[in-house]
mmCIF file with all atom_site columns, C-alpha atoms in Angstrom:
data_model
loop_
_atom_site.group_PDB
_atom_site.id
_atom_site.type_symbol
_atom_site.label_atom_id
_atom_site.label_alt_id
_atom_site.label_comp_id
_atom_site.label_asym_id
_atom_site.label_entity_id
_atom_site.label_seq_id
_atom_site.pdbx_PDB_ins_code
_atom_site.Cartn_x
_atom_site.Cartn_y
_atom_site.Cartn_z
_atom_site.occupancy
_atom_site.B_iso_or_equiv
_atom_site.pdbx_formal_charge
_atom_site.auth_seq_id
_atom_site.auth_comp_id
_atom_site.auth_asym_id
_atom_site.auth_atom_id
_atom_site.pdbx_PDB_model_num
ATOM 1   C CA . UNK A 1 1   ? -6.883  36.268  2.489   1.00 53.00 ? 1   UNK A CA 1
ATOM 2   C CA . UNK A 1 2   ? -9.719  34.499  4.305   1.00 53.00 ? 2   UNK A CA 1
ATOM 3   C CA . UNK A 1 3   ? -10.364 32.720  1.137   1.00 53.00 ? 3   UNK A CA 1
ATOM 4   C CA . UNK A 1 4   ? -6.947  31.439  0.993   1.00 48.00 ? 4   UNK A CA 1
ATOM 5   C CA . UNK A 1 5   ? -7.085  30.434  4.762   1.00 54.00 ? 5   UNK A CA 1
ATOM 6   C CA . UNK A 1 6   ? -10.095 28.605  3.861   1.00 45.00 ? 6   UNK A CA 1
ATOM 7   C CA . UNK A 1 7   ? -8.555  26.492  1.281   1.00 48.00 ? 7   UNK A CA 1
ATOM 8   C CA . UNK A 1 8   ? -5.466  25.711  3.106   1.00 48.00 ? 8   UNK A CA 1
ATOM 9   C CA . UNK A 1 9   ? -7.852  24.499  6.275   1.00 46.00 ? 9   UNK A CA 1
ATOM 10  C CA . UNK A 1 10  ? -10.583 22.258  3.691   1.00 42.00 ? 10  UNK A CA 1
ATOM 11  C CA . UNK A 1 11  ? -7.326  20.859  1.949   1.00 47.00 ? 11  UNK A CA 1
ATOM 12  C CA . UNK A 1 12  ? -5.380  19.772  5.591   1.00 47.00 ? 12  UNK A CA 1
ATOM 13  C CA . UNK A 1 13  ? -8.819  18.611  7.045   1.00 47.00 ? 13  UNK A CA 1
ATOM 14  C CA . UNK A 1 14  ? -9.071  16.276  3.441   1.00 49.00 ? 14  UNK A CA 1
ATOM 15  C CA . UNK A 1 15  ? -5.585  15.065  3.899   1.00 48.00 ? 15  UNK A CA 1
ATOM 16  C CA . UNK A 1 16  ? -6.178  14.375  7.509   1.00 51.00 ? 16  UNK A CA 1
ATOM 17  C CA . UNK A 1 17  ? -9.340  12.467  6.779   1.00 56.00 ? 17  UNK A CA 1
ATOM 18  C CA . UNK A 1 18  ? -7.749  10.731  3.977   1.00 57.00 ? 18  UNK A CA 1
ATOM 19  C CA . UNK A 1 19  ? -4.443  9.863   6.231   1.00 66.00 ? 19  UNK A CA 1
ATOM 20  C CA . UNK A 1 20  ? -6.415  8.221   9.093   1.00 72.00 ? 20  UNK A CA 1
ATOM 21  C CA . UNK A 1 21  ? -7.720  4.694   8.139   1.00 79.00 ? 21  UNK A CA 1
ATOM 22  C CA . UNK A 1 22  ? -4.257  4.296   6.537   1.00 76.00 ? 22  UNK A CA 1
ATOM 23  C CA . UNK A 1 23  ? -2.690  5.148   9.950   1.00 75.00 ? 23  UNK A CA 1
ATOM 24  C CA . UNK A 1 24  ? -5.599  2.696   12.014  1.00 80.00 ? 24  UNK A CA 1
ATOM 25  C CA . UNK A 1 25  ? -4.133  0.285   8.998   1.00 80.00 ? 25  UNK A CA 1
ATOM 26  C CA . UNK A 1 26  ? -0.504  0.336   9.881   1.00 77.00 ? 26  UNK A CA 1
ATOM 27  C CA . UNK A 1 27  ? -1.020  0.521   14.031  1.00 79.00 ? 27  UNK A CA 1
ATOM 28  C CA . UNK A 1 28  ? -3.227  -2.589  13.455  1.00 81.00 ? 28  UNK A CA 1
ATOM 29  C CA . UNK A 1 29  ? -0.324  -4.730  11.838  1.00 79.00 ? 29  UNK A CA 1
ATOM 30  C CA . UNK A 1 30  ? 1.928   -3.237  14.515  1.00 79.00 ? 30  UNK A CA 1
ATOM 31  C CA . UNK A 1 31  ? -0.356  -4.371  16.897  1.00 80.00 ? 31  UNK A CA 1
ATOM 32  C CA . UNK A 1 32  ? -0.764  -8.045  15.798  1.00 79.00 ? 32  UNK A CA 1
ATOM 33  C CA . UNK A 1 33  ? 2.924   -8.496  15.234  1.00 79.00 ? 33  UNK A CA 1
ATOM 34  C CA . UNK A 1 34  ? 3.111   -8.646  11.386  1.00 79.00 ? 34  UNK A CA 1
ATOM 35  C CA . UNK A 1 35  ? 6.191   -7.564  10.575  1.00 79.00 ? 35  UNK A CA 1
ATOM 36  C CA . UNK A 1 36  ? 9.530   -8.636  12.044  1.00 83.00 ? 36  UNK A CA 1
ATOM 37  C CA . UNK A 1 37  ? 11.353  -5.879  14.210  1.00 82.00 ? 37  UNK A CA 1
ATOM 38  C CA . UNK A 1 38  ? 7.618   -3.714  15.025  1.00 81.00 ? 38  UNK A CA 1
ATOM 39  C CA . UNK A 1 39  ? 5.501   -5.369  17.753  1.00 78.00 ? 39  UNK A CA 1
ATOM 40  C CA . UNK A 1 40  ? 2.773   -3.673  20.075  1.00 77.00 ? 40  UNK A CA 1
ATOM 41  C CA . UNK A 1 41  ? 4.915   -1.387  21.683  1.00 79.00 ? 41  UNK A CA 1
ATOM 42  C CA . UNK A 1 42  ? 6.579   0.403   18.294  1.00 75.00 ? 42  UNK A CA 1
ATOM 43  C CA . UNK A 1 43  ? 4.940   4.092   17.691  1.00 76.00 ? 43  UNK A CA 1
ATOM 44  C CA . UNK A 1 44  ? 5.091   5.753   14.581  1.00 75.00 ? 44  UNK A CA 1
ATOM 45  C CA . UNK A 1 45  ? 3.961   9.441   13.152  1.00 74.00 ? 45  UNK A CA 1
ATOM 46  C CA . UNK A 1 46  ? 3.319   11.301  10.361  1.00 71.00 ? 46  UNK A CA 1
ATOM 47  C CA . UNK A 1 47  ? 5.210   14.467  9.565   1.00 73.00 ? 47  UNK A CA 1
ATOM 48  C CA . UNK A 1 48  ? 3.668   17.071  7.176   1.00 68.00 ? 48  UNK A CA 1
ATOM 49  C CA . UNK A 1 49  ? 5.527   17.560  4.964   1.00 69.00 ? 49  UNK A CA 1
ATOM 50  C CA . UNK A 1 50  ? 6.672   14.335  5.000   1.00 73.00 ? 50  UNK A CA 1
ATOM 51  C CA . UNK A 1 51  ? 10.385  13.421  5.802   1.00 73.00 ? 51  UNK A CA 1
ATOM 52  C CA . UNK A 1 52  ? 11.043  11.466  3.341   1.00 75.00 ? 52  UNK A CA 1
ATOM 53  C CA . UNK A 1 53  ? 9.640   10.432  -0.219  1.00 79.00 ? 53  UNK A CA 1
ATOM 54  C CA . UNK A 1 54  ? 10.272  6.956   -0.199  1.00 88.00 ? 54  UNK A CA 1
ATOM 55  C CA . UNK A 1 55  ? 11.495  4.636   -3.011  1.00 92.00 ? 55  UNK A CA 1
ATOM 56  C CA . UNK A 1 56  ? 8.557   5.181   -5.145  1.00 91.00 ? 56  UNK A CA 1
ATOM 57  C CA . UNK A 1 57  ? 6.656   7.858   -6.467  1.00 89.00 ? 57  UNK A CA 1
ATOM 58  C CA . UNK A 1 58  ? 3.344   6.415   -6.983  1.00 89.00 ? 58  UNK A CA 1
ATOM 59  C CA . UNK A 1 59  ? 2.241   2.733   -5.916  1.00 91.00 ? 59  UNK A CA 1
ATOM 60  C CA . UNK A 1 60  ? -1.009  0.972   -7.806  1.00 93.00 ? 60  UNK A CA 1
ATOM 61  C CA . UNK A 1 61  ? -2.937  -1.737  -8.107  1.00 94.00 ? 61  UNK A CA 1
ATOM 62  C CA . UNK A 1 62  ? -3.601  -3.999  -11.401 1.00 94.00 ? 62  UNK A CA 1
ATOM 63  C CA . UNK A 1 63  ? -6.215  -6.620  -11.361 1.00 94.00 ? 63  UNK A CA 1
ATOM 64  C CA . UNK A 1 64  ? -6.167  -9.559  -13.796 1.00 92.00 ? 64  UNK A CA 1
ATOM 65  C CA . UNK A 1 65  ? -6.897  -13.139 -14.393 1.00 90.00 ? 65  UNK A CA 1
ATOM 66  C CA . UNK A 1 66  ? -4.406  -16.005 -15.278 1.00 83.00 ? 66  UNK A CA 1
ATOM 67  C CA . UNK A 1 67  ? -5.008  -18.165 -18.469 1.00 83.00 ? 67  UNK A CA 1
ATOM 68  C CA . UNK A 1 68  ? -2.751  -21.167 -17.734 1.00 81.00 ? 68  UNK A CA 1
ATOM 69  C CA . UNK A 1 69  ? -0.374  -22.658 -15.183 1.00 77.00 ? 69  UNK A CA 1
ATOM 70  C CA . UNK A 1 70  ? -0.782  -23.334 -11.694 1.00 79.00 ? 70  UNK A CA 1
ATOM 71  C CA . UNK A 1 71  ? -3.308  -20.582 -11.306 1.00 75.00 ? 71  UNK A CA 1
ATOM 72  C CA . UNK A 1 72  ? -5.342  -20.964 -14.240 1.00 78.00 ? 72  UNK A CA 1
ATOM 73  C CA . UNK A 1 73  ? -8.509  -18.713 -13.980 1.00 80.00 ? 73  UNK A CA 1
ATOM 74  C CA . UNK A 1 74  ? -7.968  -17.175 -10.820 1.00 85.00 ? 74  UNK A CA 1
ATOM 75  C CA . UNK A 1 75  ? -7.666  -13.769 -9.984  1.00 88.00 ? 75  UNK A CA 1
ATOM 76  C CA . UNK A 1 76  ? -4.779  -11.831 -9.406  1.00 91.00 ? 76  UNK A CA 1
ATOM 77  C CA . UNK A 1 77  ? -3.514  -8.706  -8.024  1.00 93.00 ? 77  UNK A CA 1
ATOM 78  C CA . UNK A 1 78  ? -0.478  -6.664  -9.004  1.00 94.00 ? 78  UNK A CA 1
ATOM 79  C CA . UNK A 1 79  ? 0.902   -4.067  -6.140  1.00 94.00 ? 79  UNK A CA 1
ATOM 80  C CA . UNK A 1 80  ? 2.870   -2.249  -8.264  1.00 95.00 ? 80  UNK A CA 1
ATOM 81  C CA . UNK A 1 81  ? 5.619   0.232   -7.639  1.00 93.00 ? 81  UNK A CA 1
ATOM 82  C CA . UNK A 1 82  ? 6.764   3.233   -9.654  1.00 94.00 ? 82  UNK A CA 1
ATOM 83  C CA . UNK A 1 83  ? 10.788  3.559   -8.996  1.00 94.00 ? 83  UNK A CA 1
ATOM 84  C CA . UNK A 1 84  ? 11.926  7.170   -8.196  1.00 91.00 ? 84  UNK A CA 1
ATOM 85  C CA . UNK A 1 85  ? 15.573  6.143   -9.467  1.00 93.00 ? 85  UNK A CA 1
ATOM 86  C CA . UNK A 1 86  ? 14.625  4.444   -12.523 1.00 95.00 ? 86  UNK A CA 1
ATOM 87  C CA . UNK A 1 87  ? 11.109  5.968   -13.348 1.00 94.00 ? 87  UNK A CA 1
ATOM 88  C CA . UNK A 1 88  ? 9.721   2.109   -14.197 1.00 95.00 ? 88  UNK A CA 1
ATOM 89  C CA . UNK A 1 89  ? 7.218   0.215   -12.451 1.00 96.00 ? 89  UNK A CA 1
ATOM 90  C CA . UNK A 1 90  ? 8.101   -2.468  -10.327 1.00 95.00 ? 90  UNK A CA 1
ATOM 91  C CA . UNK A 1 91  ? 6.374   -5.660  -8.931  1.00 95.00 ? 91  UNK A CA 1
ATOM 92  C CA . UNK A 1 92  ? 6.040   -5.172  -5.098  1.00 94.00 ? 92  UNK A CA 1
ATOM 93  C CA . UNK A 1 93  ? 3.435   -8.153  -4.785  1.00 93.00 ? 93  UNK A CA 1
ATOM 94  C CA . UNK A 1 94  ? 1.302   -10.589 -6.303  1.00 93.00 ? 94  UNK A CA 1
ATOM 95  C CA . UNK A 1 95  ? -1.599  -11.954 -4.569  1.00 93.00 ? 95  UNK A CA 1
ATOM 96  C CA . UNK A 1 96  ? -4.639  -14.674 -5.114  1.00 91.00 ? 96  UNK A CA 1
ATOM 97  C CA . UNK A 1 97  ? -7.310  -16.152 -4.014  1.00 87.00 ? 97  UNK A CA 1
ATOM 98  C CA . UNK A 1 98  ? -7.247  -19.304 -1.844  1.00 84.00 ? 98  UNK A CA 1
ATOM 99  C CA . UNK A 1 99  ? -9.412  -21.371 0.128   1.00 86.00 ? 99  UNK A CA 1
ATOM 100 C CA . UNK A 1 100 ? -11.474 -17.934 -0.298  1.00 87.00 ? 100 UNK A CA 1
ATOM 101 C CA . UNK A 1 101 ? -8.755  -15.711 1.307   1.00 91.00 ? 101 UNK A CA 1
ATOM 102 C CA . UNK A 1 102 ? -6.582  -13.473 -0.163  1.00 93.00 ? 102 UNK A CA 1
ATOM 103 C CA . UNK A 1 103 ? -2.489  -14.872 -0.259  1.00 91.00 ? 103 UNK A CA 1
ATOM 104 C CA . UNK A 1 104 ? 0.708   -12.951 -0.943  1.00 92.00 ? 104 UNK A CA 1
ATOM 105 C CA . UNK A 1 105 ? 2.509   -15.728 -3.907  1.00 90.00 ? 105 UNK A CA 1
ATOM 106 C CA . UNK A 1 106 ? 5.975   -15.989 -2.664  1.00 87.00 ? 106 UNK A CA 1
ATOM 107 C CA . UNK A 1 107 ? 9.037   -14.716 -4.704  1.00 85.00 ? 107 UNK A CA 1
ATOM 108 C CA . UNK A 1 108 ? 11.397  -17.217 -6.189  1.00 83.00 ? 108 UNK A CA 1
ATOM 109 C CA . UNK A 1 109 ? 14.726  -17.099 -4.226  1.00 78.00 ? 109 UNK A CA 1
#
């Protein structure tokens, strides 16, 4: 039994460790106002388990290079999305390099 406790405590002290620079993360773009409808004076928590699973089930990253086009040889990165309804991966975001920063490329309308 104590052996049991003890592996219940490591794992919720790992997912705690894990959960807290995502957490600074999101309070940070609270904090400076980055998203429409959240400002400084929004709070938000964690529940464990969590209260709801969201729209996807697992959300990656894919790094690559272009070829041709407006952003011939730069790097890219893919925020991908894996749909819980559909079981495909989705596009969430697209960013490159520019003027040495990092820049979300805007969806077509």
């Amino acid at each position: 039994m104590k052996k049991l406790i003890f592996i219940a405590s490591v794992a919720l002290l790992q997912f705690g460790c894990a959960t807290v620079p995502q957490s600074n993360a999101i309070q940070s773009a609270v904090e400076w106002g980055s998203y429409d409808g959240i400002n400084k004076d929004s709070e938000f928590y964690v529940t464990v388990p969590a209260s709801h699973s969201g729209p996807y089930s697992s959300v990656s990253s894919f790094n690559f290079q272009m070829r041709d086009g407006k952003f011939k040889e730069k790097d890219v990165s893919a925020i991908l999305g894996k749909s819980r309804k559909t079981g495909e991966w989705e596009v969430l975001m697209l960013l490159t390099k520019k003027d040495g920063h990092w820049a979300v490329l805007p969806k077509k309308k």
